[in-house]
GROMACS .gro file of C-alpha atoms in nm:
model
  275
    1UNK     CA    1  -0.451  15.590  17.079
    2UNK     CA    2  -0.319  15.336  16.829
    3UNK     CA    3   0.037  15.211  16.862
    4UNK     CA    4   0.251  15.088  16.574
    5UNK     CA    5   0.337  14.716  16.575
    6UNK     CA    6   0.688  14.580  16.553
    7UNK     CA    7   0.875  14.734  16.257
    8UNK     CA    8   0.963  14.388  16.130
    9UNK     CA    9   0.603  14.316  16.042
   10UNK     CA   10   0.586  14.627  15.824
   11UNK     CA   11   0.882  14.518  15.600
   12UNK     CA   12   0.764  14.424  15.256
   13UNK     CA   13   0.749  14.061  15.155
   14UNK     CA   14   1.002  14.126  14.882
   15UNK     CA   15   1.263  14.257  15.127
   16UNK     CA   16   1.198  13.967  15.357
   17UNK     CA   17   1.257  13.726  15.070
   18UNK     CA   18   1.584  13.896  14.978
   19UNK     CA   19   1.704  13.884  15.340
   20UNK     CA   20   1.617  13.516  15.373
   21UNK     CA   21   1.793  13.439  15.042
   22UNK     CA   22   2.107  13.623  15.153
   23UNK     CA   23   2.114  13.454  15.495
   24UNK     CA   24   2.028  13.103  15.386
   25UNK     CA   25   2.179  13.084  15.034
   26UNK     CA   26   2.433  13.357  14.949
   27UNK     CA   27   2.635  13.369  15.273
   28UNK     CA   28   2.662  12.988  15.309
   29UNK     CA   29   2.762  12.964  14.944
   30UNK     CA   30   3.033  13.228  14.988
   31UNK     CA   31   3.159  13.057  15.303
   32UNK     CA   32   3.169  12.715  15.140
   33UNK     CA   33   3.339  12.863  14.831
   34UNK     CA   34   3.602  13.032  15.048
   35UNK     CA   35   3.674  12.708  15.233
   36UNK     CA   36   3.703  12.515  14.906
   37UNK     CA   37   3.932  12.776  14.748
   38UNK     CA   38   4.152  12.792  15.060
   39UNK     CA   39   4.182  12.416  15.063
   40UNK     CA   40   4.259  12.405  14.691
   41UNK     CA   41   4.520  12.680  14.733
   42UNK     CA   42   4.683  12.489  15.019
   43UNK     CA   43   4.697  12.174  14.806
   44UNK     CA   44   4.859  12.362  14.516
   45UNK     CA   45   5.111  12.525  14.750
   46UNK     CA   46   5.203  12.190  14.901
   47UNK     CA   47   5.243  12.036  14.556
   48UNK     CA   48   5.469  12.325  14.457
   49UNK     CA   49   5.675  12.286  14.776
   50UNK     CA   50   5.706  11.909  14.728
   51UNK     CA   51   5.811  11.958  14.365
   52UNK     CA   52   6.063  12.225  14.465
   53UNK     CA   53   6.216  12.007  14.735
   54UNK     CA   54   6.240  11.716  14.492
   55UNK     CA   55   6.419  11.940  14.241
   56UNK     CA   56   6.653  12.067  14.512
   57UNK     CA   57   6.741  11.716  14.623
   58UNK     CA   58   6.802  11.608  14.263
   59UNK     CA   59   7.022  11.912  14.202
   60UNK     CA   60   7.210  11.848  14.524
   61UNK     CA   61   7.275  11.489  14.419
   62UNK     CA   62   7.411  11.608  14.083
   63UNK     CA   63   7.633  11.871  14.245
   64UNK     CA   64   7.756  11.626  14.507
   65UNK     CA   65   7.859  11.383  14.233
   66UNK     CA   66   8.046  11.658  14.049
   67UNK     CA   67   8.221  11.776  14.365
   68UNK     CA   68   8.319  11.422  14.455
   69UNK     CA   69   8.453  11.358  14.104
   70UNK     CA   70   8.679  11.666  14.127
   71UNK     CA   71   8.802  11.577  14.475
   72UNK     CA   72   8.866  11.219  14.366
   73UNK     CA   73   9.094  11.352  14.091
   74UNK     CA   74   9.305  11.531  14.352
   75UNK     CA   75   9.307  11.219  14.572
   76UNK     CA   76   9.438  11.017  14.277
   77UNK     CA   77   9.720  11.266  14.230
   78UNK     CA   78   9.837  11.198  14.584
   79UNK     CA   79   9.855  10.823  14.535
   80UNK     CA   80   9.970  10.808  14.173
   81UNK     CA   81  10.347  10.809  14.132
   82UNK     CA   82  10.355  10.986  13.792
   83UNK     CA   83  10.201  11.300  13.944
   84UNK     CA   84  10.422  11.306  14.252
   85UNK     CA   85  10.738  11.242  14.055
   86UNK     CA   86  10.650  11.506  13.792
   87UNK     CA   87  10.596  11.768  14.062
   88UNK     CA   88  10.906  11.676  14.262
   89UNK     CA   89  11.161  11.623  13.982
   90UNK     CA   90  11.375  11.920  13.885
   91UNK     CA   91  11.378  11.998  13.509
   92UNK     CA   92  11.746  11.923  13.448
   93UNK     CA   93  11.876  11.771  13.121
   94UNK     CA   94  11.935  11.439  13.295
   95UNK     CA   95  11.571  11.425  13.411
   96UNK     CA   96  11.398  11.537  13.088
   97UNK     CA   97  11.323  11.185  12.963
   98UNK     CA   98  11.166  11.085  13.295
   99UNK     CA   99  10.969  11.411  13.312
  100UNK     CA  100  10.845  11.362  12.955
  101UNK     CA  101  10.730  11.009  13.033
  102UNK     CA  102  10.543  11.120  13.343
  103UNK     CA  103  10.394  11.419  13.163
  104UNK     CA  104  10.262  11.195  12.882
  105UNK     CA  105  10.083  10.975  13.136
  106UNK     CA  106   9.945  11.281  13.319
  107UNK     CA  107   9.822  11.444  12.999
  108UNK     CA  108   9.629  11.131  12.906
  109UNK     CA  109   9.462  11.122  13.249
  110UNK     CA  110   9.372  11.492  13.249
  111UNK     CA  111   9.255  11.490  12.886
  112UNK     CA  112   9.014  11.209  12.962
  113UNK     CA  113   8.854  11.401  13.249
  114UNK     CA  114   8.834  11.732  13.060
  115UNK     CA  115   8.670  11.562  12.762
  116UNK     CA  116   8.430  11.348  12.967
  117UNK     CA  117   8.333  11.624  13.212
  118UNK     CA  118   8.243  11.933  13.016
  119UNK     CA  119   8.208  12.144  13.331
  120UNK     CA  120   8.588  12.118  13.383
  121UNK     CA  121   8.748  12.401  13.187
  122UNK     CA  122   9.113  12.371  13.285
  123UNK     CA  123   9.349  12.194  13.523
  124UNK     CA  124   9.683  12.332  13.638
  125UNK     CA  125   9.964  12.143  13.811
  126UNK     CA  126  10.251  12.328  13.979
  127UNK     CA  127  10.536  12.125  14.127
  128UNK     CA  128  10.793  12.221  14.389
  129UNK     CA  129  11.062  12.098  14.149
  130UNK     CA  130  10.973  12.371  13.899
  131UNK     CA  131  10.757  12.175  13.655
  132UNK     CA  132  10.419  12.322  13.559
  133UNK     CA  133  10.142  12.188  13.338
  134UNK     CA  134   9.815  12.352  13.234
  135UNK     CA  135   9.557  12.173  13.022
  136UNK     CA  136   9.220  12.283  12.889
  137UNK     CA  137   9.142  12.649  12.827
  138UNK     CA  138   9.445  12.876  12.876
  139UNK     CA  139   9.341  13.119  13.148
  140UNK     CA  140   9.499  13.389  13.359
  141UNK     CA  141   9.381  13.603  13.646
  142UNK     CA  142   9.413  13.679  14.016
  143UNK     CA  143   9.419  13.343  14.196
  144UNK     CA  144   9.692  13.398  14.454
  145UNK     CA  145   9.455  13.453  14.751
  146UNK     CA  146   9.299  13.111  14.690
  147UNK     CA  147   9.641  12.953  14.645
  148UNK     CA  148   9.757  13.105  14.974
  149UNK     CA  149   9.448  12.968  15.147
  150UNK     CA  150   9.516  12.622  15.004
  151UNK     CA  151   9.875  12.631  15.134
  152UNK     CA  152   9.748  12.740  15.473
  153UNK     CA  153   9.513  12.440  15.472
  154UNK     CA  154   9.816  12.209  15.423
  155UNK     CA  155   9.644  11.955  15.199
  156UNK     CA  156   9.286  12.054  15.271
  157UNK     CA  157   9.048  12.108  14.980
  158UNK     CA  158   8.958  12.471  14.916
  159UNK     CA  159   8.655  12.560  14.703
  160UNK     CA  160   8.646  12.918  14.578
  161UNK     CA  161   8.361  13.157  14.523
  162UNK     CA  162   8.283  13.249  14.165
  163UNK     CA  163   8.558  13.476  14.028
  164UNK     CA  164   8.657  13.619  13.686
  165UNK     CA  165   8.939  13.496  13.462
  166UNK     CA  166   9.057  13.582  13.115
  167UNK     CA  167   9.039  13.289  12.874
  168UNK     CA  168   9.273  13.275  12.575
  169UNK     CA  169   8.989  13.119  12.373
  170UNK     CA  170   8.667  13.294  12.474
  171UNK     CA  171   8.775  13.609  12.660
  172UNK     CA  172   8.637  13.695  13.001
  173UNK     CA  173   8.455  13.426  13.193
  174UNK     CA  174   8.374  13.324  13.549
  175UNK     CA  175   8.482  13.004  13.719
  176UNK     CA  176   8.449  12.817  14.047
  177UNK     CA  177   8.770  12.634  14.131
  178UNK     CA  178   8.913  12.374  14.363
  179UNK     CA  179   9.260  12.447  14.502
  180UNK     CA  180   9.458  12.181  14.682
  181UNK     CA  181   9.817  12.132  14.791
  182UNK     CA  182   9.934  11.781  14.700
  183UNK     CA  183  10.130  11.621  14.981
  184UNK     CA  184  10.376  11.337  14.946
  185UNK     CA  185  10.225  10.993  14.991
  186UNK     CA  186  10.536  10.878  15.180
  187UNK     CA  187  10.572  11.199  15.384
  188UNK     CA  188  10.225  11.350  15.436
  189UNK     CA  189  10.369  11.663  15.595
  190UNK     CA  190  10.581  11.737  15.285
  191UNK     CA  191  10.420  11.928  14.997
  192UNK     CA  192  10.514  11.827  14.641
  193UNK     CA  193  10.294  12.072  14.451
  194UNK     CA  194   9.951  12.222  14.394
  195UNK     CA  195   9.655  12.141  14.171
  196UNK     CA  196   9.387  12.383  14.049
  197UNK     CA  197   9.071  12.247  13.885
  198UNK     CA  198   8.855  12.521  13.732
  199UNK     CA  199   8.485  12.468  13.665
  200UNK     CA  200   8.278  12.679  13.428
  201UNK     CA  201   8.035  12.884  13.639
  202UNK     CA  202   7.774  12.878  13.361
  203UNK     CA  203   7.757  12.499  13.379
  204UNK     CA  204   7.675  12.524  13.749
  205UNK     CA  205   7.422  12.806  13.709
  206UNK     CA  206   7.252  12.615  13.425
  207UNK     CA  207   7.213  12.319  13.661
  208UNK     CA  208   7.066  12.546  13.929
  209UNK     CA  209   6.832  12.720  13.685
  210UNK     CA  210   6.703  12.383  13.563
  211UNK     CA  211   6.597  12.306  13.921
  212UNK     CA  212   6.421  12.640  13.977
  213UNK     CA  213   6.306  12.832  13.665
  214UNK     CA  214   6.373  13.206  13.675
  215UNK     CA  215   6.003  13.294  13.686
  216UNK     CA  216   5.961  13.082  14.001
  217UNK     CA  217   6.251  13.211  14.210
  218UNK     CA  218   6.625  13.171  14.259
  219UNK     CA  219   6.851  12.898  14.396
  220UNK     CA  220   7.174  12.944  14.590
  221UNK     CA  221   7.465  12.734  14.707
  222UNK     CA  222   7.538  12.874  15.052
  223UNK     CA  223   7.837  12.825  15.280
  224UNK     CA  224   7.817  12.770  15.656
  225UNK     CA  225   7.881  13.140  15.714
  226UNK     CA  226   7.592  13.241  15.488
  227UNK     CA  227   7.811  13.350  15.198
  228UNK     CA  228   7.685  13.263  14.850
  229UNK     CA  229   7.917  13.030  14.661
  230UNK     CA  230   7.704  13.029  14.344
  231UNK     CA  231   7.354  13.135  14.242
  232UNK     CA  232   7.117  13.072  13.954
  233UNK     CA  233   7.117  13.447  13.886
  234UNK     CA  234   7.427  13.660  13.914
  235UNK     CA  235   7.405  13.946  14.157
  236UNK     CA  236   7.126  13.793  14.365
  237UNK     CA  237   7.330  13.853  14.677
  238UNK     CA  238   7.283  13.679  15.005
  239UNK     CA  239   6.951  13.496  15.053
  240UNK     CA  240   6.745  13.525  15.367
  241UNK     CA  241   6.544  13.253  15.535
  242UNK     CA  242   6.229  13.455  15.488
  243UNK     CA  243   6.159  13.782  15.323
  244UNK     CA  244   5.914  13.998  15.143
  245UNK     CA  245   5.766  13.852  14.829
  246UNK     CA  246   5.887  13.496  14.878
  247UNK     CA  247   6.018  13.220  15.097
  248UNK     CA  248   6.332  13.009  15.115
  249UNK     CA  249   6.332  12.634  15.077
  250UNK     CA  250   6.632  12.436  15.199
  251UNK     CA  251   6.749  12.108  15.055
  252UNK     CA  252   6.711  11.801  15.271
  253UNK     CA  253   7.080  11.770  15.357
  254UNK     CA  254   7.385  11.993  15.301
  255UNK     CA  255   7.660  11.929  15.054
  256UNK     CA  256   7.978  11.840  15.236
  257UNK     CA  257   8.331  11.850  15.099
  258UNK     CA  258   8.600  11.667  15.286
  259UNK     CA  259   8.939  11.822  15.353
  260UNK     CA  260   9.166  11.520  15.390
  261UNK     CA  261   9.417  11.469  15.536
  262UNK     CA  262   9.355  11.768  15.764
  263UNK     CA  263   9.014  11.631  15.857
  264UNK     CA  264   8.821  11.956  15.814
  265UNK     CA  265   8.478  11.957  15.650
  266UNK     CA  266   8.334  12.237  15.443
  267UNK     CA  267   7.956  12.241  15.426
  268UNK     CA  268   7.753  12.386  15.139
  269UNK     CA  269   7.375  12.410  15.145
  270UNK     CA  270   7.123  12.461  14.866
  271UNK     CA  271   6.855  12.726  14.921
  272UNK     CA  272   6.571  12.814  14.689
  273UNK     CA  273   6.400  13.151  14.719
  274UNK     CA  274   6.062  13.088  14.559
  275UNK     CA  275   5.791  13.330  14.460
   0.00000   0.00000   0.00000
């Protein structure tokens, strides 16, 4: 009786050639191609991350400078006599000449900052003596909760979330404002008035959008408690550290705003949710 040999020896030469080609050429080529593509993808991702972090740090520097400039204005009001006297002096006929002289000096100072810093839309001074001065865009809206918070902070700097106001020039708009009670330089525990500096939200969102284009993700300014102070896109809500469809990048160091003389510090952090 004849027995069949091993099945392998009965495979045609053509099939053997195809198998050898697949094992020795095609599979190694696919493996090498996969490794190369994975490495290339990792390099591109790292370049994107590095570029994003650089943009975040640049944006943070710009925002920090703007925040510091606004807070420095309020610091100057504490030390400068014209501001303190204007806010303390009662508007009686005997005091009108002095009030007018102080107001002229104040208007020059505020006009310079509004004209040189286009993101400042209006500044309001309210004195305990009854004098009030608003320069820039005439606006009105619900600001009492922020004012109450500033008074509770007793001289601390309060930065608001974005909120709507009605402008006498352009209609409805959104602003981010700094509220601060101005204390007497001679008696730090005694309040002489309040200052409100309103910033155009669109100027801030334009700065954020320049750092992270809309087709690449969103960028947020986030408080310590996770609340969103401002975002490159309105209505983006509260960002998460990780989530479906993207990832969050955090700037190298948080923005910090000082609350002198109470000593408190408010911390803001930039996050970018990238695609």
